[in-house]
Amino acid sequence: MKITSKLPDVGTTIFTTMSQLAIQYNAINLGQGFPDFFMSPELTSLVSKAMSEGFNQYVHMNGFPLLRERLAEKMKKLYDATIDPADEITITPGGTYAIYTALTSVLHAGDEVIVFEPAYDSYIPNITINGAIPVLISLQFPDYSIPWDEVRRKITSKTRMIMINSPHNPTGAVLNENDIEQLKAITAGTNILILSDEVYEHLIFDDLPHLSMLKYPDLLERSFVCFSFGKTYHCTGWKLGYAVAPGAFMNEFRKVHQFNCFSCDTPKQVALAEYLLNEEAYLSLGSFIQKKRDYFNQLMKDTPLIPVPSHGSYFQCYSYGHLTNENDMDYAIRLTKEAGVTTVPVSAFYKTAEDNKVLRFCFAKKEETLKLAVDNLARFYK
Ligand code: PMP
Ligand code: GLN
């Protein structure tokens, strides 16, 4: 029997590919973005407590009500946003699902979606599977800033959405006030929606503020904003997140959600509702992870790789173009095999594999892991 692929250009994600290679060659995995340190024992005991108290059946399809209320309180405190927990928040099985559901609920065949590259790997397939058209714009190397003039030139009557991601995976770039002003000016008076991927909202460094769409009513009114508990609480394997959007958009989102996932893990939502009262847990995250970035970058001075500044996320990019002409995929494979360190080649985040000879390293690791990895690299380059 023959089937026609809906995603003919898509293979296995780069994260799985590189993690498999790391296992195969017994390399230290600084590729796929996940912490190798333990999450909060207080939060895991709250999950056990919820299970033993009987929170083991389907929870409300839009998410545990108390969790949504606590999230609304948090968004009020952090961003002065007034979000209705009943109509404007839905708990999802991860940020990736929230993004897919948002796109699926609003995109029609032929709609154009502006995507900045390098782009998180799910964005373009999420657009094309809905029959919509990704309109690609490269962020400007090496600071990965948004070329707003090009954005203006690429807007057409079919532009339905602009996707943004700050702090940005894979580069660690963050939006600044000028970006927000440009976004406001470009979208004002149009029907253009915004998908804002803010899964790294707390993973922001150097005292920079996170410029969430939640802070700007004129942007929020046209936005789906997506978050991930996995990133905030060092539990990527929990696969829990949430989407925030104006009621009319969320209504469409929930039509798709109810027939796909319906409702998410109950005891974890109950635990998160209680743990959200601990503000320090998320407010201290930026400085906690920044220490890891700084430690890693300090160690990396023993290698000839050149850092590309990262101001947020789990990631730090390094360029190697002054050392060899090899393409970044080949180079990443060689580092795995010969240096015993796995990274992610940044060309994997471009549809046409644009190769600036940059590798992405995940520094959300124990200090000993980072030290072992950089020792391996230093030996390789000696
Ligand atoms: N967006 C970006 C930019 C990410 O890096 C991730 C991390 N995987 C996600 C979304 C999705 O996170 P989750 O694991 O919650 O689906
Ligand atoms: N977000 C993580 C990364 O960029 C991994 C997510 C995944 O493996 N799908 O590495």
Coordinates of C-alpha atoms and ligand atoms in Angstrom, one line a residue:
M1 CA 0.0 0.0 0.0
K2 CA 1.2 3.5 -0.8
I3 CA 0.7 6.6 1.3
T4 CA 1.6 10.1 0.3
S5 CA 3.7 11.8 2.9
K6 CA 2.4 15.0 4.4
L7 CA 6.0 15.9 5.3
P8 CA 8.1 14.6 2.5
D9 CA 11.1 16.7 3.3
V10 CA 11.3 15.7 7.0
G11 CA 13.6 13.2 8.5
T12 CA 14.4 12.4 12.2
T13 CA 15.0 15.5 14.3
I14 CA 18.5 16.6 14.8
F15 CA 18.2 16.3 18.6
T16 CA 17.4 12.6 18.4
T17 CA 20.0 12.1 15.7
M18 CA 22.8 13.7 17.8
S19 CA 21.7 12.1 21.0
Q20 CA 21.9 8.7 19.3
L21 CA 25.4 9.5 18.0
A22 CA 26.5 10.5 21.5
I23 CA 25.3 7.1 22.9
Q24 CA 26.9 5.2 20.0
Y25 CA 30.3 6.9 20.4
N26 CA 30.1 7.3 24.2
A27 CA 30.5 11.0 23.9
I28 CA 29.5 13.7 26.4
N29 CA 26.1 15.0 25.2
L30 CA 26.1 18.8 25.0
G31 CA 23.7 18.5 22.0
Q32 CA 20.1 18.0 22.8
G33 CA 18.8 20.6 25.3
F34 CA 18.1 18.9 28.7
P35 CA 19.7 19.3 32.1
D36 CA 21.7 16.4 33.6
F37 CA 21.2 17.6 37.2
F38 CA 18.3 16.8 39.4
M39 CA 15.1 18.7 39.5
S40 CA 13.7 20.0 42.9
P41 CA 13.0 17.1 45.3
E42 CA 10.3 19.3 46.8
L43 CA 8.4 19.3 43.5
T44 CA 8.8 15.6 43.0
S45 CA 7.4 14.9 46.5
L46 CA 4.5 17.2 45.7
V47 CA 3.7 14.9 42.7
S48 CA 3.8 11.8 45.0
K49 CA 1.6 13.6 47.5
A50 CA -0.9 14.4 44.8
M51 CA -1.0 10.8 43.6
S52 CA -1.5 9.4 47.1
E53 CA -4.2 12.0 47.8
G54 CA -6.1 10.5 44.8
F55 CA -5.4 13.0 42.0
N56 CA -5.1 10.3 39.4
Q57 CA -8.1 10.7 37.1
Y58 CA -8.7 13.1 34.2
V59 CA -8.3 16.7 35.1
H60 CA -10.3 19.4 33.4
M61 CA -9.5 19.4 29.7
N62 CA -8.2 23.0 29.8
G63 CA -5.9 22.2 32.8
F64 CA -6.2 21.9 36.6
P65 CA -8.2 25.1 37.5
L66 CA -6.0 26.0 40.5
L67 CA -2.9 25.8 38.3
R68 CA -4.4 28.1 35.7
E69 CA -5.3 30.6 38.5
R70 CA -1.8 30.5 39.9
L71 CA -0.4 31.1 36.4
A72 CA -2.6 34.0 35.9
E73 CA -1.4 35.5 39.2
K74 CA 2.2 34.9 38.1
M75 CA 1.6 36.7 34.8
K76 CA 0.0 39.6 36.6
K77 CA 3.0 39.9 38.9
L78 CA 5.7 39.5 36.3
Y79 CA 4.2 41.2 33.3
D80 CA 1.2 43.2 34.6
A81 CA -1.0 41.1 32.3
T82 CA -4.6 40.5 33.1
I83 CA -5.2 36.9 31.9
D84 CA -8.5 35.1 32.5
P85 CA -7.6 31.6 33.8
A86 CA -11.0 30.2 32.7
D87 CA -10.8 31.4 29.0
E88 CA -7.2 32.4 28.2
I89 CA -4.9 29.6 29.5
T90 CA -4.7 26.0 28.4
I91 CA -2.3 23.4 29.9
T92 CA -0.6 21.3 27.3
P93 CA 1.7 18.3 27.0
G94 CA 4.7 20.6 26.5
G95 CA 5.6 23.8 24.6
T96 CA 6.0 22.0 21.3
Y97 CA 2.4 20.8 21.4
A98 CA 1.2 24.3 22.4
I99 CA 2.9 25.7 19.3
Y100 CA 1.5 23.0 17.0
T101 CA -2.0 23.4 18.3
A102 CA -1.9 27.2 18.0
L103 CA -0.8 26.9 14.4
T104 CA -3.3 24.2 13.5
S105 CA -6.2 26.1 15.0
V106 CA -5.7 29.3 12.9
L107 CA -3.7 28.5 9.7
H108 CA -5.4 27.7 6.4
A109 CA -4.0 26.5 3.2
G110 CA -2.0 29.2 1.5
D111 CA -1.5 31.4 4.5
E112 CA 2.0 32.8 4.9
V113 CA 3.9 32.6 8.1
I114 CA 7.1 34.6 8.7
V115 CA 9.7 32.4 10.4
F116 CA 13.2 33.6 11.4
E117 CA 16.1 31.2 10.9
P118 CA 17.8 29.6 12.6
A119 CA 14.4 28.3 13.8
Y120 CA 13.5 25.6 16.3
D121 CA 13.0 22.5 14.3
S122 CA 9.2 22.0 14.8
Y123 CA 8.2 25.4 13.3
I124 CA 8.4 24.8 9.6
P125 CA 6.8 21.3 9.6
N126 CA 4.0 22.6 11.8
I127 CA 3.3 25.3 9.2
T128 CA 3.5 23.0 6.1
I129 CA 1.4 20.2 7.6
N130 CA -1.4 22.8 7.8
G131 CA -0.9 23.7 4.1
A132 CA 0.5 27.1 5.0
I133 CA 3.7 28.6 3.6
P134 CA 6.7 29.4 5.6
V135 CA 8.3 32.7 4.6
L136 CA 11.9 32.4 5.7
I137 CA 14.1 35.3 6.9
S138 CA 17.6 34.7 8.2
L139 CA 18.6 36.4 11.4
Q140 CA 21.7 38.5 10.9
F141 CA 24.8 36.6 11.7
P142 CA 26.7 37.0 14.1
D143 CA 24.4 38.7 16.6
Y144 CA 21.3 37.0 15.1
S145 CA 19.3 40.2 15.2
I146 CA 16.0 40.5 13.2
P147 CA 16.3 42.4 9.9
W148 CA 13.1 44.4 10.2
D149 CA 13.4 46.0 6.7
E150 CA 13.3 42.5 5.2
V151 CA 10.3 41.6 7.3
R152 CA 8.5 44.7 6.0
R153 CA 9.4 43.7 2.4
K154 CA 8.1 40.1 2.9
I155 CA 4.7 41.0 4.3
T156 CA 1.9 40.4 1.8
S157 CA -1.9 40.2 1.9
K158 CA -1.5 36.5 2.7
T159 CA 0.7 37.0 5.8
R160 CA -1.2 35.4 8.6
M161 CA 1.4 35.1 11.3
I162 CA 4.9 36.1 12.5
M163 CA 6.7 33.5 14.8
I164 CA 9.1 34.8 17.3
N165 CA 11.2 33.1 20.0
S166 CA 13.0 34.9 22.8
P167 CA 15.2 33.9 24.4
H168 CA 16.1 32.2 21.2
N169 CA 17.0 28.6 20.5
P170 CA 19.7 27.9 19.2
T171 CA 21.5 31.3 19.5
G172 CA 20.6 32.7 22.9
A173 CA 19.6 36.0 21.2
V174 CA 16.9 38.0 23.0
L175 CA 14.4 40.6 21.8
N176 CA 15.1 44.2 22.7
E177 CA 12.8 47.3 23.0
N178 CA 13.4 48.2 19.4
D179 CA 12.3 44.8 18.2
I180 CA 9.0 45.2 20.2
E181 CA 8.5 48.7 18.7
Q182 CA 9.1 47.3 15.2
L183 CA 6.7 44.4 15.8
K184 CA 4.0 46.8 17.0
A185 CA 4.5 49.1 14.0
I186 CA 4.4 46.2 11.5
T187 CA 1.3 44.5 12.9
A188 CA -0.8 47.5 13.9
G189 CA -4.0 47.7 12.0
T190 CA -3.4 44.3 10.3
N191 CA -4.8 40.8 10.8
I192 CA -1.3 39.4 11.4
L193 CA -1.1 37.1 14.4
I194 CA 2.0 36.4 16.5
L195 CA 3.2 33.1 17.8
S196 CA 5.6 33.9 20.6
D197 CA 7.6 30.9 21.9
E198 CA 8.7 31.9 25.4
V199 CA 9.7 28.6 26.8
Y200 CA 13.0 30.1 28.0
E201 CA 11.3 33.1 29.7
H202 CA 13.3 32.7 32.9
L203 CA 16.5 31.6 31.3
I204 CA 17.7 35.1 30.6
F205 CA 21.1 36.5 31.6
D206 CA 23.1 39.7 32.1
D207 CA 20.2 41.4 33.9
L208 CA 18.2 41.7 30.7
P209 CA 14.4 41.8 31.1
H210 CA 12.3 39.2 29.3
L211 CA 10.2 41.2 26.9
S212 CA 7.1 38.9 26.9
M213 CA 4.2 39.6 24.6
L214 CA 2.2 39.5 27.8
K215 CA 3.6 42.9 28.7
Y216 CA 2.2 44.7 25.6
P217 CA -1.6 44.7 25.3
D218 CA -1.5 45.7 21.6
L219 CA 0.7 42.7 20.9
L220 CA -1.0 40.3 23.3
E221 CA -4.4 40.9 21.6
R222 CA -3.0 39.2 18.5
S223 CA -0.8 36.5 20.2
F224 CA -0.5 32.9 21.2
V225 CA 2.2 32.8 23.8
C226 CA 3.7 29.4 24.6
F227 CA 5.5 28.2 27.7
S228 CA 7.1 25.0 29.1
F229 CA 7.3 23.8 32.6
G230 CA 10.1 21.4 31.5
K231 CA 12.4 24.4 31.0
T232 CA 11.4 26.3 34.2
Y233 CA 11.7 23.3 36.5
H234 CA 14.5 21.2 35.0
C235 CA 12.1 18.4 34.0
T236 CA 12.0 18.3 30.2
G237 CA 10.7 14.7 30.4
W238 CA 7.5 15.8 32.1
K239 CA 6.3 17.3 28.8
L240 CA 4.0 19.9 30.3
G241 CA 3.5 23.5 29.2
Y242 CA 0.8 26.0 28.5
A243 CA -0.5 28.4 26.0
V244 CA -2.0 31.8 26.7
A245 CA -4.1 33.7 24.1
P246 CA -7.2 36.0 23.9
G247 CA -10.4 34.1 24.6
A248 CA -11.6 34.0 21.0
F249 CA -8.3 32.4 19.8
M250 CA -8.1 30.1 22.8
N251 CA -11.6 28.9 22.0
E252 CA -10.3 27.7 18.6
F253 CA -7.2 26.3 20.2
R254 CA -9.3 24.2 22.6
K255 CA -11.4 22.8 19.7
V256 CA -8.2 21.2 18.4
H257 CA -6.8 20.3 21.8
Q258 CA -9.9 18.5 23.0
F259 CA -9.7 15.9 20.2
N260 CA -6.0 15.4 20.3
C261 CA -4.7 15.3 23.9
F262 CA -7.9 16.3 25.8
S263 CA -6.3 16.6 29.2
C264 CA -2.7 16.4 30.6
D265 CA -1.1 14.6 33.5
T266 CA -3.1 15.3 36.6
P267 CA -0.8 14.8 39.6
K268 CA 1.9 17.0 38.1
Q269 CA -0.5 19.8 37.5
V270 CA -1.7 19.6 41.1
A271 CA 2.0 19.7 42.3
L272 CA 2.9 22.6 40.0
A273 CA -0.1 24.6 41.3
E274 CA 1.4 24.4 44.8
Y275 CA 5.0 24.8 43.8
L276 CA 4.2 28.0 41.8
L277 CA 3.7 29.7 45.2
N278 CA 7.5 29.4 45.5
E279 CA 8.5 32.5 43.5
E280 CA 12.2 32.1 44.3
A281 CA 12.2 28.8 42.3
Y282 CA 11.6 30.6 39.0
L283 CA 13.1 34.0 39.9
S284 CA 16.5 32.5 40.7
L285 CA 16.7 30.5 37.5
G286 CA 18.3 33.1 35.3
S287 CA 21.3 33.6 37.7
F288 CA 21.6 29.8 38.3
I289 CA 21.9 29.0 34.6
Q290 CA 24.0 32.1 33.9
K291 CA 26.6 30.7 36.3
K292 CA 26.7 27.6 34.1
R293 CA 27.1 29.7 30.9
D294 CA 29.9 31.7 32.5
Y295 CA 31.6 28.6 33.8
F296 CA 31.4 26.9 30.5
N297 CA 32.7 29.9 28.5
Q298 CA 35.6 30.3 30.9
L299 CA 36.6 26.7 30.4
M300 CA 36.2 27.0 26.6
K301 CA 39.0 29.6 26.5
D302 CA 41.2 26.5 26.5
T303 CA 39.9 25.7 23.0
P304 CA 40.3 27.8 19.8
L305 CA 36.5 28.0 19.3
I306 CA 35.0 31.5 19.1
P307 CA 31.9 32.2 21.2
V308 CA 28.9 33.9 19.7
P309 CA 27.3 35.8 22.6
S310 CA 24.3 34.1 24.2
H311 CA 22.0 36.1 26.5
G312 CA 19.5 33.4 27.3
S313 CA 18.3 29.8 26.8
Y314 CA 20.2 26.6 27.6
F315 CA 22.6 27.3 24.7
Q316 CA 25.8 28.9 23.7
C317 CA 27.0 28.8 20.1
Y318 CA 30.7 28.7 19.0
S319 CA 32.1 29.3 15.6
Y320 CA 34.9 27.3 14.1
G321 CA 35.1 28.6 10.5
H322 CA 38.7 29.9 11.1
L323 CA 39.8 26.3 11.8
T324 CA 38.4 24.3 8.9
N325 CA 36.1 24.5 5.9
E326 CA 34.2 21.4 6.9
N327 CA 30.4 21.8 7.0
D328 CA 29.0 22.0 10.4
M329 CA 27.2 18.6 10.3
D330 CA 30.4 16.8 9.4
Y331 CA 32.3 18.7 12.0
A332 CA 29.7 17.9 14.7
I333 CA 29.9 14.2 13.8
R334 CA 33.7 14.4 13.9
L335 CA 33.8 16.1 17.3
T336 CA 31.5 13.3 18.6
K337 CA 33.7 10.6 17.3
E338 CA 37.2 12.1 17.8
A339 CA 36.8 14.5 20.7
G340 CA 34.0 12.7 22.6
V341 CA 31.7 15.7 22.7
T342 CA 28.4 16.0 21.0
T343 CA 26.9 19.3 19.8
V344 CA 24.2 20.4 17.4
P345 CA 25.2 21.9 14.0
V346 CA 23.3 25.2 13.7
S347 CA 22.6 24.6 9.9
A348 CA 20.0 22.0 11.1
F349 CA 17.9 25.0 12.1
Y350 CA 17.8 26.3 8.5
K351 CA 15.5 24.9 5.8
T352 CA 18.3 25.2 3.3
A353 CA 21.1 24.2 5.8
E354 CA 22.7 27.7 5.8
D355 CA 26.2 27.0 7.2
N356 CA 27.9 29.7 9.2
K357 CA 30.2 27.1 10.7
V358 CA 28.6 27.4 14.1
L359 CA 27.9 24.6 16.7
R360 CA 25.4 24.8 19.5
F361 CA 26.4 23.6 23.0
C362 CA 24.0 23.0 25.8
F363 CA 25.5 24.2 29.1
A364 CA 22.5 23.2 31.3
K365 CA 24.7 20.5 32.8
K366 CA 26.5 19.7 36.1
E367 CA 29.8 21.5 36.4
E368 CA 31.6 18.2 36.3
T369 CA 30.0 17.3 32.9
L370 CA 31.0 20.7 31.4
K371 CA 34.6 20.2 32.7
L372 CA 34.9 16.7 31.3
A373 CA 33.5 17.9 27.9
V374 CA 35.9 20.9 27.7
D375 CA 38.8 18.7 28.8
N376 CA 38.0 16.4 25.9
L377 CA 37.8 19.3 23.5
A378 CA 41.1 20.9 24.8
R379 CA 42.8 17.5 24.2
F380 CA 41.4 17.3 20.7
Y381 CA 42.6 20.8 19.7
K382 CA 46.1 20.4 21.3
Ligands
PMP1 N1 10.4 25.9 21.8 C1 11.8 25.9 21.9 C2 12.5 27.0 21.3 C3 12.4 24.9 22.6 O1 13.8 24.9 22.6 C4 11.7 23.9 23.2 C5 12.4 22.8 23.9 N2 12.3 21.6 23.5 C6 10.3 23.9 23.0 C7 9.7 24.9 22.3 C8 9.3 22.9 23.6 O2 9.4 22.5 24.8 P1 8.7 21.2 25.4 O3 9.7 20.2 25.7 O4 7.9 21.7 26.5 O5 7.8 20.7 24.3
GLN2 N1 14.5 21.9 22.9 C1 15.6 20.9 22.9 C2 16.7 21.3 22.1 O1 16.6 22.3 21.3 C3 15.2 19.5 22.6 C4 13.8 19.2 22.2 C5 13.7 17.9 21.5 O2 14.5 17.0 21.6 N2 12.6 17.8 20.7 O3 17.7 20.7 22.1

